[in-house]
CSV table of N, CA and C in Angstrom, one decimal:
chain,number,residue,atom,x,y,z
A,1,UNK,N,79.2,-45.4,27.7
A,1,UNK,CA,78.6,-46.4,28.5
A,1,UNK,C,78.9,-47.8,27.9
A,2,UNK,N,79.3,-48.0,26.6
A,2,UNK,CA,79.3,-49.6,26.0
A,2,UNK,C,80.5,-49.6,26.4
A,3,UNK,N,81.6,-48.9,26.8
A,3,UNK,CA,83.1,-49.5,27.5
A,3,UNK,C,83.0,-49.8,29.1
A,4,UNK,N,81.8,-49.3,29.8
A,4,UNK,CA,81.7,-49.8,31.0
A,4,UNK,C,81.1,-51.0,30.7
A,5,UNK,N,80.0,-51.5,30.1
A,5,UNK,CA,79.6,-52.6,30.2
A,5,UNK,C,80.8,-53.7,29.7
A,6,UNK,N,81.2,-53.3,28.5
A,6,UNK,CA,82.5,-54.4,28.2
A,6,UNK,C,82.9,-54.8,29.2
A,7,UNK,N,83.6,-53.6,30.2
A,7,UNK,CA,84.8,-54.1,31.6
A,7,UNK,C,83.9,-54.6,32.1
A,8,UNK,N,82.9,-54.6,32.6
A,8,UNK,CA,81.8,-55.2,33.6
A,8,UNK,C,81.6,-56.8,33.2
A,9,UNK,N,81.1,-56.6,32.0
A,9,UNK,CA,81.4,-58.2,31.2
A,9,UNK,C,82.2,-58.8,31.1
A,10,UNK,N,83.7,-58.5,31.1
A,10,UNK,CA,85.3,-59.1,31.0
A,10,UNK,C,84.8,-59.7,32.6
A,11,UNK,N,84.6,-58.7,33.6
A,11,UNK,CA,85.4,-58.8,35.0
A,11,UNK,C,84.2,-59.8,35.5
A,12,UNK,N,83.0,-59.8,34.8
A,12,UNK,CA,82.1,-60.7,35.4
A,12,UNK,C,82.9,-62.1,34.9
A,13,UNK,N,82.8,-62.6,33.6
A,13,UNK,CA,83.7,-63.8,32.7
A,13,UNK,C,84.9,-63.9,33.5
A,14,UNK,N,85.8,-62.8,34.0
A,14,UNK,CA,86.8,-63.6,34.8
A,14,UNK,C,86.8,-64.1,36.2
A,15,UNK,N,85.9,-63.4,37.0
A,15,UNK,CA,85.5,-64.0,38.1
A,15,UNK,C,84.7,-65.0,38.1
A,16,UNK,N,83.9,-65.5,37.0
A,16,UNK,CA,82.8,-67.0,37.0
A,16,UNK,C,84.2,-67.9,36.8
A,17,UNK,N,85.2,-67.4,35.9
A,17,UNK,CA,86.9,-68.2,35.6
A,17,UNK,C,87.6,-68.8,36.8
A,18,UNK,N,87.6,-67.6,37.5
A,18,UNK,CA,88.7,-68.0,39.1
A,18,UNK,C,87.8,-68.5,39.8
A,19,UNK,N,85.8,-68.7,40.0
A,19,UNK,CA,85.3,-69.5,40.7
A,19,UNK,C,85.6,-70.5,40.4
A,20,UNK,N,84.8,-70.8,39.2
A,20,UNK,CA,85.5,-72.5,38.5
A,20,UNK,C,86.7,-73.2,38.6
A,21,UNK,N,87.7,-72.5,38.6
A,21,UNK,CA,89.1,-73.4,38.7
A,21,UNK,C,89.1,-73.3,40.0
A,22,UNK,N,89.0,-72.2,40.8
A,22,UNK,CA,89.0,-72.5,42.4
A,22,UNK,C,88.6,-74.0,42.9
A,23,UNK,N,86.8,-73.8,42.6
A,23,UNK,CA,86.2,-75.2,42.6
A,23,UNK,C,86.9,-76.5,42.4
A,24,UNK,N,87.1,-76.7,41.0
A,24,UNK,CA,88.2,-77.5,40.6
A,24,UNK,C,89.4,-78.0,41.6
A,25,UNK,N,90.2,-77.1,42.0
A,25,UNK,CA,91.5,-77.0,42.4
A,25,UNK,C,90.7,-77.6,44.5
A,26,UNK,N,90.1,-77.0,44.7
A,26,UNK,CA,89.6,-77.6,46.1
A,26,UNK,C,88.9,-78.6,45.9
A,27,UNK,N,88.2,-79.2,45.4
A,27,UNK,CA,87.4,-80.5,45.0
A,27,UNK,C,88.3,-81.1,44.6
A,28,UNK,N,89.1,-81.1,43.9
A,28,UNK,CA,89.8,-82.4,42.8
A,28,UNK,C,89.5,-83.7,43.3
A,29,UNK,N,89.9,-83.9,44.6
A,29,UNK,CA,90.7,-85.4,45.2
A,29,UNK,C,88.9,-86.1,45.5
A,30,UNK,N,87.8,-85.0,46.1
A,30,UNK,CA,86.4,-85.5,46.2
A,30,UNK,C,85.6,-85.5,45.4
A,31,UNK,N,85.5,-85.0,44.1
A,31,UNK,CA,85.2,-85.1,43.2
A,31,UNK,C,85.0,-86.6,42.0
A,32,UNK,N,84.1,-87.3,41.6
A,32,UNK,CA,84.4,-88.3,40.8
A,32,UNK,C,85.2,-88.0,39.1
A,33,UNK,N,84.9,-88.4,38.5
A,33,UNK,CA,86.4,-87.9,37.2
A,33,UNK,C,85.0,-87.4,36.6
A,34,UNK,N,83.9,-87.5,36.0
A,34,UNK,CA,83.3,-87.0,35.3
A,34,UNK,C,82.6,-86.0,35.3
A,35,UNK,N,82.6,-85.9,36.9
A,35,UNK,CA,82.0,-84.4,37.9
A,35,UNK,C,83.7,-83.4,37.3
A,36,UNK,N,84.7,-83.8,37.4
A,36,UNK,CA,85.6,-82.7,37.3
A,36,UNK,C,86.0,-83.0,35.8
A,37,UNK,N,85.5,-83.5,34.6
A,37,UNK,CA,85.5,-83.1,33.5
A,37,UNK,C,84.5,-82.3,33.3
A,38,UNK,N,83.1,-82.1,33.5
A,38,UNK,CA,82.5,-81.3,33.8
A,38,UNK,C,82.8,-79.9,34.0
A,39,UNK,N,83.4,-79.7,35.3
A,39,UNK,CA,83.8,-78.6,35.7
A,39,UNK,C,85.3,-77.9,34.4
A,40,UNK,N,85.8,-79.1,34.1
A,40,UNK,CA,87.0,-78.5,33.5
A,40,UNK,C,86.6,-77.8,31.7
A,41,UNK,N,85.5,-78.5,31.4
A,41,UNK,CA,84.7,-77.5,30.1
A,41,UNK,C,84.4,-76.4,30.2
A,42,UNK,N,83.5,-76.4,31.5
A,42,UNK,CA,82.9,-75.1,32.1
A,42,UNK,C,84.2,-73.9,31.8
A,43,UNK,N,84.8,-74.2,32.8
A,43,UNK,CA,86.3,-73.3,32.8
A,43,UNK,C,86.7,-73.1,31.2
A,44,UNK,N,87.4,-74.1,30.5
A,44,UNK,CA,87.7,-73.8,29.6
A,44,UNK,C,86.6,-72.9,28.9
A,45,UNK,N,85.3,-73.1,28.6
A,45,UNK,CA,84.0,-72.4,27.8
A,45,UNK,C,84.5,-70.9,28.9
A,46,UNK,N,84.2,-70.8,29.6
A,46,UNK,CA,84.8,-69.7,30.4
A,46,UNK,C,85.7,-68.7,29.8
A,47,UNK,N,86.9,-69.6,29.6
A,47,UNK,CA,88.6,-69.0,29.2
A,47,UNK,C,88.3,-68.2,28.1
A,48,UNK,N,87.7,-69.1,26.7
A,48,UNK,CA,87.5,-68.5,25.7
A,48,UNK,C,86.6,-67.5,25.4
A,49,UNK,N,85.6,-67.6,26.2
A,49,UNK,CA,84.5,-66.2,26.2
A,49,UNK,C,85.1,-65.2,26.7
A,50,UNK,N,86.0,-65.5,28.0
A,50,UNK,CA,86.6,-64.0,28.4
A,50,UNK,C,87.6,-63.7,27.2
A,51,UNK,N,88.5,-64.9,26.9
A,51,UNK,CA,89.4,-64.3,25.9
A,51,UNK,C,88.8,-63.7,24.7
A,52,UNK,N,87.7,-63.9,24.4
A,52,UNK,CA,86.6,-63.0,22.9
A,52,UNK,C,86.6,-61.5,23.6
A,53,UNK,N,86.3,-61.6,24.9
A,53,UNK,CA,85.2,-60.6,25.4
A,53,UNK,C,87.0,-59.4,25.8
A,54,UNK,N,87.6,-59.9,25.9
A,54,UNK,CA,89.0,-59.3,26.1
A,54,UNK,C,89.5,-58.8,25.1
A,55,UNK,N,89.7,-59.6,24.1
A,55,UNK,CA,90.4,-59.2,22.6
A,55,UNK,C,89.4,-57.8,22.1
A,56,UNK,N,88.1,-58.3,22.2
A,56,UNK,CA,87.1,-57.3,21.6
A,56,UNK,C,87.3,-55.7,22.3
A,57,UNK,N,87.4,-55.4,23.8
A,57,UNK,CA,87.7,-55.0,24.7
A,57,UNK,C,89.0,-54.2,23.9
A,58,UNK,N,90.1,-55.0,23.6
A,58,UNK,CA,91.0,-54.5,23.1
A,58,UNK,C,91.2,-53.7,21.7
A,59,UNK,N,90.6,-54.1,21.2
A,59,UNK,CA,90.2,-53.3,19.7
A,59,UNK,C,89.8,-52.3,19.6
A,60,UNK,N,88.4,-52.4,20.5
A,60,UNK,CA,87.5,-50.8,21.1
A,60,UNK,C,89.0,-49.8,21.8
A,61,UNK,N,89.6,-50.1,22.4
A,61,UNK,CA,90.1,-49.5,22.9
A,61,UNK,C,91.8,-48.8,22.4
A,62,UNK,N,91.9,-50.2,21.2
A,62,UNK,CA,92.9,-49.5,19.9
A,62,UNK,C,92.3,-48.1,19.3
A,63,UNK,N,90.9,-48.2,18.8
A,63,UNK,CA,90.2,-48.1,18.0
A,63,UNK,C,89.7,-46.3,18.3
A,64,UNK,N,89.8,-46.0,19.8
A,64,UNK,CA,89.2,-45.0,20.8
A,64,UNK,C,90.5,-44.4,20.7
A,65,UNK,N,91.6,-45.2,20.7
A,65,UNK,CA,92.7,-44.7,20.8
A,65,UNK,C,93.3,-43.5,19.4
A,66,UNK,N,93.1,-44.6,18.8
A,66,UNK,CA,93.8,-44.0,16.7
A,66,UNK,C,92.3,-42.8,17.2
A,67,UNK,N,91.1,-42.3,17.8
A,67,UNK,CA,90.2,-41.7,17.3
A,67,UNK,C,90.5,-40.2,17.8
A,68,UNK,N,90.7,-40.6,19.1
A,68,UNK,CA,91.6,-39.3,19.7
A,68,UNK,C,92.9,-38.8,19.4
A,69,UNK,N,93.3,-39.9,19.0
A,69,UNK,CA,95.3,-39.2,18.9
A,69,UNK,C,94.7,-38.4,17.1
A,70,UNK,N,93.9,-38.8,16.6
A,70,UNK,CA,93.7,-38.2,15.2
A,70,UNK,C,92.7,-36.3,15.7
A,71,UNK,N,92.3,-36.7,16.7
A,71,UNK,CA,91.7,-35.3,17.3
A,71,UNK,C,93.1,-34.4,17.4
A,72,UNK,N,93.2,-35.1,17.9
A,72,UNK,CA,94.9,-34.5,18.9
A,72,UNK,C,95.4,-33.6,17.3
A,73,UNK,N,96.0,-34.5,16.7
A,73,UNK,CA,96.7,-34.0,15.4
A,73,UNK,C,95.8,-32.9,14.9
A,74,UNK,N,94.6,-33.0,14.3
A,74,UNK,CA,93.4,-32.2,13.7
A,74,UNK,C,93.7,-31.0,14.8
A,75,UNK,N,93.9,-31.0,15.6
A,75,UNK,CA,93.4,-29.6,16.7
A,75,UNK,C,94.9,-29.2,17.0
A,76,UNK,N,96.0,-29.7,16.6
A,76,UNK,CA,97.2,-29.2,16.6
A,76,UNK,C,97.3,-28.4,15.5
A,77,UNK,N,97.4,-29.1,14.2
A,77,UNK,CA,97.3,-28.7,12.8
A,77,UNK,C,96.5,-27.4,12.8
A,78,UNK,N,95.4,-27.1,13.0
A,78,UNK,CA,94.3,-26.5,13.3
A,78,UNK,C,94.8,-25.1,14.1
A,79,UNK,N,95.3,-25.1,15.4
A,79,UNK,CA,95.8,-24.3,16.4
A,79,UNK,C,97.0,-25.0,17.0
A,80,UNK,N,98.2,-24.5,15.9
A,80,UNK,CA,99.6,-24.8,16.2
A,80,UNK,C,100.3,-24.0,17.2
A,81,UNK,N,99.9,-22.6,17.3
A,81,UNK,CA,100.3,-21.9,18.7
A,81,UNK,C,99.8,-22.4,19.6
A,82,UNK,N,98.6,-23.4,19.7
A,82,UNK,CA,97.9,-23.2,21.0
A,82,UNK,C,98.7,-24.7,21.9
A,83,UNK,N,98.8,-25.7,20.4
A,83,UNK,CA,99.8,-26.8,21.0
A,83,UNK,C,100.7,-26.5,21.6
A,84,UNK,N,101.2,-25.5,20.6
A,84,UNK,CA,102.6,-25.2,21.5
A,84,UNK,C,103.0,-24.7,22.7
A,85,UNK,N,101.9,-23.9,23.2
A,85,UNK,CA,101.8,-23.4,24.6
A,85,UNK,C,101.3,-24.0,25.8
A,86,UNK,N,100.7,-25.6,24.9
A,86,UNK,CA,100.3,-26.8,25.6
A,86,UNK,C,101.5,-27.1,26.1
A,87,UNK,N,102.1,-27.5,25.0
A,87,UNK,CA,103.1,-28.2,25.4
A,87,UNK,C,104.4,-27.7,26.2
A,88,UNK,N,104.5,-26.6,25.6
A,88,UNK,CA,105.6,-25.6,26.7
A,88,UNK,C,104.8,-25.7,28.3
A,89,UNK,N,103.8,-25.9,28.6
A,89,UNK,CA,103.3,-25.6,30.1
A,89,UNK,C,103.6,-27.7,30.3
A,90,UNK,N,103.3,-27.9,29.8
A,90,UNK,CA,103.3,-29.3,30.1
A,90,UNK,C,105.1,-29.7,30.8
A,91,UNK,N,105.8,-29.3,29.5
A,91,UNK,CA,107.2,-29.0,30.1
A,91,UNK,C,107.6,-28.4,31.5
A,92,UNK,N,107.1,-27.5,31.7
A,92,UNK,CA,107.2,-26.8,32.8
A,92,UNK,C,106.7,-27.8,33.9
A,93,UNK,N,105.6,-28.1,33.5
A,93,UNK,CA,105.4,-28.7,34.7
A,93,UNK,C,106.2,-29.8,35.3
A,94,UNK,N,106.6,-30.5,34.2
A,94,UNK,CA,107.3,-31.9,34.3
A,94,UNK,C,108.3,-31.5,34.9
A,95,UNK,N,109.2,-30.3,34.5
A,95,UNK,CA,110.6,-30.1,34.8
A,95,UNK,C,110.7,-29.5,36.4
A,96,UNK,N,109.6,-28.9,36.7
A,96,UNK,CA,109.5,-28.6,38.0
A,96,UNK,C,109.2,-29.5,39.0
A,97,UNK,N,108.5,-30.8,38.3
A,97,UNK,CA,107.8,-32.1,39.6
A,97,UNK,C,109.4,-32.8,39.5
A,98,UNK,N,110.4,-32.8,38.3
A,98,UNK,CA,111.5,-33.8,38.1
A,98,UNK,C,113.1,-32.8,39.0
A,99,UNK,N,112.4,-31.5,38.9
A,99,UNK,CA,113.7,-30.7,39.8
A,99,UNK,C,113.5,-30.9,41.3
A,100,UNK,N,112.0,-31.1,41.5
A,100,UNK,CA,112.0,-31.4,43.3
A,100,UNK,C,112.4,-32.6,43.8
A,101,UNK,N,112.8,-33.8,42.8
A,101,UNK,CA,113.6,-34.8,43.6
A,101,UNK,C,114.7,-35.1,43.6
């Protein structure tokens, strides 16, 4: 569940991102300069919290990665026939979906 809220949190910080500049970008010309310096912190304070909330996002997801591929290994090592028979069916299947075109 803490990787759904992450993406939830990213996608909330990038859509408050593309309102603000939107804003920005349609207002400009009626806007006074200190109303659209205003808006342009906002955005930026924006950029960088998605960019934290992104990077972080990405680490968890290095991190999930190295934890399984180490399962992977551990249960190969462990049951090296059974990989094997994984992986012969896996072949099979590939070579049958790659002979029908």
């Amino acid at each position: 569940m803490p990787q759904k809220k992450s993406s939830d949190d990213l996608r909330a910080e990038l859509q408050s991102l593309a309102d603000t500049l939107e804003e920005v970008l349609n207002n400009a010309s009626d806007k006074p300069k200190a109303e659209l310096e205003k808006l342009r912190n906002k955005a930026e304070k924006t950029l960088k919290e998605a960019r934290v909330t992104l990077s972080e996002a990405s680490d968890k997801l290095v991190d999930q990665t190295k934890e399984i591929a180490g399962h992977a290994d551990n249960y190969v090592h462990e049951n090296p026939w059974t990989g094997v028979g994984i992986g012969a069916a896996i072949g099979v299947v590939l070579g049958v979906l790659l002979a029908r075109r």
